[in-house]
C-alpha positions as a printed Julia matrix, in Angstrom:
452×3 Matrix{Float64}:
 -33.85  -19.98   13.12
 -30.64  -18.58   14.58
 -30.15  -14.87   13.9
 -27.07  -12.71   14.44
 -26.99   -8.95   13.87
 -23.68   -7.16   13.48
 -24.2    -3.42   13.75
 -22.57   -0.1    14.48
 -19.42   -0.65   12.45
 -18.12    0.67    9.14
 -19.41   -1.82    6.57
 -17.33   -2.44    3.43
 -19.54   -4.82    1.46
 -17.19   -5.27   -1.55
 -20.31   -5.74   -3.66
 -20.18   -4.87   -7.39
 -20.96   -1.22   -6.6
 -18.45   -0.98   -3.75
 -21.22   -0.09   -1.31
 -20.05    1.12    2.11
 -21.91    2.27    5.22
 -20.18    4.48    7.78
 -22.36    2.89   10.47
 -24.36   -0.05    9.26
 -25.68   -3.52    9.95
 -25.43   -7.07    8.63
 -28.15   -9.59    9.47
 -27.32  -13.29    9.41
 -29.98  -16.0     9.48
 -28.86  -19.62    9.86
 -25.43  -18.87    8.47
 -26.65  -16.89    5.44
 -26.57  -13.1     5.07
 -30.17  -11.91    4.86
 -29.8    -8.12    4.99
 -27.13   -5.41    4.78
 -27.79   -1.72    5.24
 -27.13    1.59    6.89
 -27.82    2.34   10.55
 -29.37   -0.03   13.06
 -31.07   -3.2    11.95
 -34.86   -2.81   11.71
 -36.71   -3.34   14.99
 -38.76   -6.27   13.71
 -35.55   -8.26   13.16
 -34.09   -7.71   16.61
 -36.24   -9.9    18.84
 -34.26  -12.97   19.91
 -31.23  -12.05   17.82
 -27.64  -12.21   19.02
 -26.51   -8.58   18.71
 -22.8    -8.04   18.01
 -21.82   -4.44   18.76
 -19.33   -3.48   16.04
 -18.9     0.13   17.12
 -15.31    1.11   16.43
 -14.9    -1.75   13.96
 -14.5    -2.3    10.25
 -16.72   -5.08    8.88
 -15.59   -6.85    5.71
 -16.09  -10.17    3.98
 -13.86  -12.91    5.33
 -10.56  -13.07    3.47
  -9.91  -15.82    0.91
  -6.48  -17.45    0.72
  -5.94  -18.85   -2.77
  -2.5   -20.44   -2.33
  -0.69  -21.98    0.64
   1.43  -24.98    1.61
   0.21  -25.66    5.13
   2.71  -28.41    5.92
   5.53  -25.89    5.58
   4.48  -24.37    8.91
   6.87  -26.96   10.36
   9.88  -25.78    8.34
  10.02  -22.02    8.81
  13.34  -20.21    9.0
  15.31  -22.47    6.65
  17.32  -21.23    3.63
  16.68  -17.65    4.64
  18.72  -15.99    1.88
  17.98  -18.24   -1.1
  16.13  -17.83   -4.38
  13.36  -20.29   -5.21
  15.35  -23.11   -6.84
  18.06  -23.08   -4.15
  15.41  -22.84   -1.42
  13.55  -25.84   -2.83
  16.73  -27.88   -3.14
  17.55  -27.14    0.5
  14.1   -28.12    1.78
  13.07  -31.1    -0.38
  15.05  -33.6     1.74
  13.22  -32.45    4.86
   9.77  -32.29    3.28
  10.14  -35.78    1.83
  10.03  -37.14    5.4
   6.59  -35.66    6.12
   3.63  -37.85    7.07
  -0.05  -37.4     7.85
   0.45  -36.83   11.57
   3.07  -34.16   11.12
   1.13  -32.54    8.3
  -2.0   -32.34   10.43
  -0.12  -30.6    13.24
   1.45  -28.1    10.86
  -1.83  -27.47    9.09
  -3.63  -26.76   12.36
  -1.0   -24.2    13.35
  -1.02  -22.53    9.95
  -4.82  -22.37    9.78
  -5.1   -21.03   13.32
  -2.87  -18.13   12.32
  -4.77  -17.65    9.07
  -8.05  -17.43   10.97
  -6.6   -14.94   13.44
  -5.62  -12.78   10.47
  -9.15  -12.66    9.02
  -9.04  -15.66    6.68
 -12.24  -17.7     6.39
 -11.38  -19.78    3.29
  -8.05  -21.58    2.97
  -6.66  -22.82   -0.32
  -3.9   -25.37    0.29
  -1.51  -26.98   -2.21
   0.07  -30.17   -0.9
   2.29  -31.99   -3.39
   4.68  -34.26   -1.43
   3.36  -37.73   -0.55
   6.18  -40.02    0.65
   5.52  -43.76    0.59
   3.8   -44.91    3.76
   2.96  -41.37    4.85
  -0.72  -42.09    5.5
  -3.81  -40.05    4.62
  -2.26  -36.59    4.29
  -5.27  -34.97    2.61
  -7.51  -36.41    5.32
  -5.24  -34.96    8.0
  -5.52  -31.51    6.42
  -9.31  -31.81    6.25
  -9.4   -32.84    9.91
  -7.3   -29.82   10.92
  -9.55  -27.46    8.95
 -12.55  -28.88   10.8
 -10.73  -28.41   14.1
 -10.01  -24.73   13.41
 -13.34  -24.08   11.69
 -12.24  -22.61    8.37
 -13.51  -23.39    4.91
 -10.98  -25.51    2.99
 -10.04  -25.79   -0.67
  -7.56  -28.66   -0.58
  -5.61  -29.38   -3.74
  -4.15  -32.83   -4.23
  -0.76  -32.02   -5.67
   1.9   -34.3    -7.08
   5.42  -34.54   -8.51
   6.63  -37.24  -10.92
   9.72  -35.61  -12.45
  12.74  -36.44  -10.32
  16.28  -35.14  -10.74
  17.36  -38.15  -12.78
  14.76  -37.17  -15.41
  15.78  -33.51  -15.45
  13.4   -32.27  -12.76
  14.25  -30.27   -9.66
  13.07  -32.57   -6.8
  15.16  -35.58   -5.76
  13.92  -38.92   -7.06
  12.89  -40.13   -3.61
  10.42  -37.23   -3.29
   8.3   -38.05   -6.36
   5.48  -40.45   -7.27
   4.86  -42.31  -10.48
   2.51  -40.65  -12.94
  -0.15  -43.34  -12.58
   0.02  -43.32   -8.79
  -0.37  -39.55   -8.68
  -3.4   -39.62  -10.96
  -5.09  -42.42   -9.05
  -4.47  -40.75   -5.68
  -5.86  -37.5    -7.07
  -9.02  -39.26   -8.17
  -9.39  -40.89   -4.76
  -8.97  -37.58   -2.93
 -11.7   -35.95   -5.01
 -14.07  -38.87   -4.62
 -13.54  -39.01   -0.87
 -13.42  -35.36    0.17
 -14.84  -33.04   -2.49
 -18.23  -31.51   -1.66
 -19.57  -29.34   -4.52
 -22.74  -28.26   -2.69
 -23.56  -24.65   -1.84
 -21.9   -23.69    1.42
 -19.6   -26.71    1.52
 -16.69  -26.62    3.93
 -14.38  -28.86    1.88
 -13.62  -28.82   -1.81
 -10.78  -30.53   -3.62
  -8.86  -29.58   -6.76
  -6.14  -31.42   -8.69
  -2.76  -29.74   -8.64
   0.46  -31.13  -10.15
   3.2   -29.0    -8.64
   5.04  -27.07  -11.36
   6.53  -27.34  -14.87
   9.92  -28.23  -13.38
   8.69  -31.01  -11.08
   6.08  -32.87  -13.16
   6.04  -34.47  -16.58
   4.0   -33.29  -19.53
   2.06  -36.56  -19.29
   1.0   -35.82  -15.72
  -0.05  -32.26  -16.55
  -2.04  -33.39  -19.6
  -3.75  -36.32  -17.9
  -4.44  -34.35  -14.7
  -6.34  -31.78  -16.75
  -8.4   -34.52  -18.38
  -9.07  -36.14  -15.0
 -10.1   -32.93  -13.28
 -12.56  -32.05  -16.01
 -14.04  -35.53  -15.97
 -14.61  -35.11  -12.22
 -15.78  -31.48  -12.58
 -13.17  -30.04  -10.21
 -10.67  -27.22  -10.6
  -6.99  -27.28  -11.53
  -4.09  -25.52   -9.83
  -0.32  -25.25  -10.26
   2.63  -22.86   -9.99
   3.44  -20.8   -13.07
   5.85  -18.07  -14.14
   7.18  -17.57  -10.63
  10.83  -16.81  -11.4
  13.18  -15.99  -14.25
  14.85  -19.33  -13.58
  11.55  -21.06  -14.38
  11.34  -19.11  -17.64
  14.86  -20.28  -18.5
  14.02  -23.88  -17.57
  10.96  -23.91  -19.84
  12.87  -22.32  -22.7
  15.66  -24.89  -22.39
  13.51  -28.0   -21.92
  10.39  -27.16  -23.95
  11.36  -24.29  -26.22
   8.38  -22.33  -24.89
   7.36  -19.88  -22.21
   5.59  -21.37  -19.18
   2.28  -19.99  -20.46
   2.72  -21.51  -23.93
   3.75  -24.84  -22.43
   0.81  -24.99  -20.02
  -1.72  -23.9   -22.62
  -0.55  -26.6   -25.01
  -1.26  -29.17  -22.27
  -4.81  -27.92  -21.6
  -3.89  -25.77  -18.63
  -5.59  -22.48  -19.38
  -9.3   -22.06  -18.64
 -11.85  -20.66  -16.22
 -11.46  -23.8   -14.1
  -7.72  -23.17  -13.6
  -5.76  -20.9   -11.29
  -2.01  -20.4   -11.18
   0.17  -19.38   -8.26
   2.5   -16.36   -8.53
   2.54  -15.36  -12.24
   5.3   -12.84  -11.58
   6.87  -13.04  -15.03
   4.0   -12.73  -17.5
   4.42  -10.71  -20.69
   1.56   -8.94  -22.45
   0.85  -11.96  -24.63
   0.55  -14.25  -21.61
  -1.71  -11.78  -19.79
  -3.96  -11.65  -22.83
  -4.2   -15.45  -22.88
  -5.07  -15.56  -19.18
  -7.76  -12.95  -19.72
  -9.21  -14.62  -22.81
  -9.48  -17.98  -21.08
 -10.54  -16.77  -17.61
  -7.49  -18.35  -15.95
  -7.05  -17.12  -12.38
  -3.97  -15.95  -10.49
  -2.95  -16.28   -6.83
  -0.82  -13.24   -5.98
   1.65  -13.94   -3.15
   3.52  -10.68   -2.51
   5.38  -11.51    0.72
   6.68  -14.86   -0.52
   7.73  -13.3    -3.82
   9.67  -10.73   -1.83
  11.21  -13.3     0.53
  12.57  -15.29   -2.42
  13.33  -12.18   -4.52
  11.14  -13.54   -7.32
   9.81  -10.13   -8.35
   6.51   -8.24   -8.28
   3.61   -9.67  -10.27
   1.91   -7.38  -12.85
  -1.31   -7.24  -10.86
  -2.58   -3.93  -12.21
  -2.22   -5.18  -15.78
  -3.88   -8.49  -14.89
  -6.85   -6.76  -13.29
  -7.24   -4.28  -16.13
  -7.29   -7.18  -18.57
 -10.05   -8.86  -16.56
  -7.99  -11.71  -15.12
  -9.35  -13.09  -11.81
  -6.76  -12.31   -9.11
  -6.77  -13.39   -5.45
  -4.26  -13.21   -2.61
  -2.14  -16.03   -1.24
   0.2   -16.45    1.71
   2.16  -19.19   -0.08
   4.23  -21.68    1.84
   4.98  -20.77    5.43
   8.61  -21.7     4.73
   8.75  -18.7     2.37
   6.43  -16.46    4.41
   7.03  -17.18    8.06
   4.28  -14.76    9.15
   1.56  -16.99    7.69
  -1.01  -14.18    8.02
  -3.32  -13.45    5.11
  -4.5   -10.08    6.43
  -1.04   -8.54    6.11
  -0.91   -9.54    2.44
  -3.42   -6.78    1.67
  -0.89   -4.17    2.77
   1.96   -6.01    1.03
  -0.03   -6.15   -2.21
  -0.82   -2.44   -2.04
   2.77   -1.41   -1.33
   4.5    -3.76   -3.78
   2.18   -3.0    -6.65
   2.64    0.72   -6.1
   6.39    0.16   -6.31
   5.85   -1.47   -9.69
   3.24    0.83  -11.24
   2.88    4.02   -9.17
   1.27    5.43   -6.05
  -2.16    5.75   -7.64
  -2.14    2.36   -9.34
  -3.41    0.12   -6.53
  -5.69    1.46   -3.8
  -6.48   -0.05   -0.42
  -9.9    -0.96   -1.8
  -8.23   -2.73   -4.69
  -6.28   -4.68   -2.08
  -9.42   -5.55   -0.12
 -11.26   -6.56   -3.29
  -8.46   -8.9    -4.38
  -8.37  -10.42   -0.87
 -12.12  -11.13   -0.84
 -14.27  -11.3    -3.96
 -11.14  -11.66   -6.13
 -10.1   -14.77   -4.27
 -13.66  -16.1    -4.33
 -13.71  -15.7    -8.11
 -10.36  -17.47   -8.44
 -11.75  -20.45   -6.49
 -15.04  -20.43   -8.39
 -17.07  -19.42   -5.34
 -17.97  -15.8    -6.0
 -21.68  -16.68   -5.87
 -21.21  -17.87   -2.27
 -18.47  -15.86   -0.57
 -16.28  -12.78   -1.02
 -18.79   -9.98   -0.45
 -21.44   -8.98    2.07
 -24.66   -9.44    0.11
 -27.99  -11.1     0.9
 -27.98  -14.77   -0.03
 -24.26  -15.24    0.48
 -22.6   -17.27    3.2
 -21.94  -15.36    6.41
 -18.14  -15.44    6.21
 -17.48  -12.11    7.89
 -14.51  -10.36    9.51
 -15.09   -7.71   12.18
 -11.83   -5.78   12.67
 -11.32   -3.53   15.7
  -9.89   -0.22   14.46
 -10.46    1.99   17.52
  -7.38    0.88   19.47
  -4.14    2.76   19.92
  -2.66    1.53   16.63
  -5.57    2.65   14.45
  -7.58    5.33   16.3
  -7.66    8.5    14.24
  -6.9     6.94   10.84
  -9.19    8.83    8.48
 -10.48    5.81    6.57
 -11.21    2.45    8.26
 -10.35    0.56    5.06
  -6.96    2.31    5.04
  -6.51    1.17    8.65
  -6.61   -2.39    7.3
  -4.85   -1.84    3.99
  -2.08    0.54    5.06
  -1.84    0.22    8.85
  -0.79   -2.61   11.12
  -3.08   -5.65   10.94
  -6.05   -4.82   13.2
  -7.14   -7.34   15.83
 -10.35   -9.24   15.16
 -13.41   -8.55   17.27
 -15.1   -11.5    15.56
 -14.51  -13.81   12.62
 -17.5   -15.77   11.34
 -17.52  -18.77    9.02
 -21.03  -19.61    7.92
 -22.32  -17.52   10.83
 -20.22  -19.4    13.41
 -17.75  -17.3    15.39
 -14.35  -18.98   15.14
 -12.31  -16.02   16.42
 -13.51  -13.92   19.36
 -11.56  -10.89   20.62
  -8.48  -11.89   18.68
  -8.3   -15.47   19.97
  -9.27  -18.73   18.34
 -12.62  -19.84   19.75
 -12.67  -23.37   18.34
  -9.46  -24.85   19.75
  -6.84  -24.14   22.39
  -4.04  -22.09   20.83
  -1.38  -23.17   23.38
  -2.09  -26.83   22.63
  -1.8   -26.23   18.89
   1.48  -24.35   19.46
   2.89  -27.23   21.52
   1.89  -29.73   18.83
   3.53  -27.61   16.13
   6.79  -27.3    18.08
   6.89  -31.05   18.75
   6.12  -31.91   15.12
   8.77  -29.5    13.85
  11.39  -31.09   16.09
  10.29  -34.57   15.06
  10.54  -33.75   11.38
  13.98  -32.18   11.74
  15.17  -35.29   13.6
  14.32  -37.45   10.58
  17.11  -35.99    8.45
């Protein structure tokens, strides 16, 4: 048995009681948390253990990213002053030239940055599959293995081109049947439903304005026949509301529900423009939400009603969203963004730093259907653990270590563990050479731009 003891730090367990220890310990045996408590670990557990001194650190669950587009790491800085629809129109021609090799390079860069910002579980939504582009999902899985993070890959799709009234150009979409078959193949090849799995796959048609009703309906049937989750974008902008009203005579929530797209096996990205009726339907059905505050700000989409969602009992997690609409790519900073933006919407006392941490950890785990495995520091859960150094010049003296993370600058990582394996050590990726990944990203970005 391999044992690691993390001790001496401020422990924020994010368990149901919100238990915290000003100076505590976490014991990990063979990648599973076996004990959490105050003070030093008991003497009988120490013999032969790897002791990680967390003095001056904040120890939290690893962060869970519920929505991303990893390939967009190659297309940052474009359409800097555009709203969503204009931004998409500007970038679709570039994205439609992507292939597996380029996607893998971008995914490795994006996941390296995610890991360095405290993220242990990455939810990715890839929805562009040009003809002859190779095994894109496989390339993303390979990059996740290289970096060492836990991956929730969603096999996305688009089948509603501009000639049919959709937003993407015709050359960027698949046929409905091809998208469904490829989704089935991705699940059968890559999805691992076992406890502690490193790769899971969901089915994820892109959005109401880029896929047909047939694809949405049949994707829901397919996912449930394969016992996997469903994901899409919903209620992101007022333009989307107008599109759904014009084309379907319904709100996005009404349209998606009619097609079988509300349920406790579904999570939606953004959900900025939900009225009280929609929030009630999400709550009644257990539908989850990926809150992406920085991207929503970058595209001026608005501020999601997170306080109302949480009070209604809706599962809510954090997301970075596409790196082309959030060039930082860091999940850790989204805690602060969520706290600040939601206070702007609903008041200074409406969203605490612990609310932000909870959404970033156990909230995200619940959204992905993994709250029995990750998201809190409790015995029996996977040892996905972030150890943040908060005794440096940027954070020393902040009264509350959780506020150092949720209101201060993003602290550097002393350690980041995935299943008990340290993948970040003293702020640097321990599983791959960061300069090599950076060179590969730069080369892939140039290569993609040259294809226009």
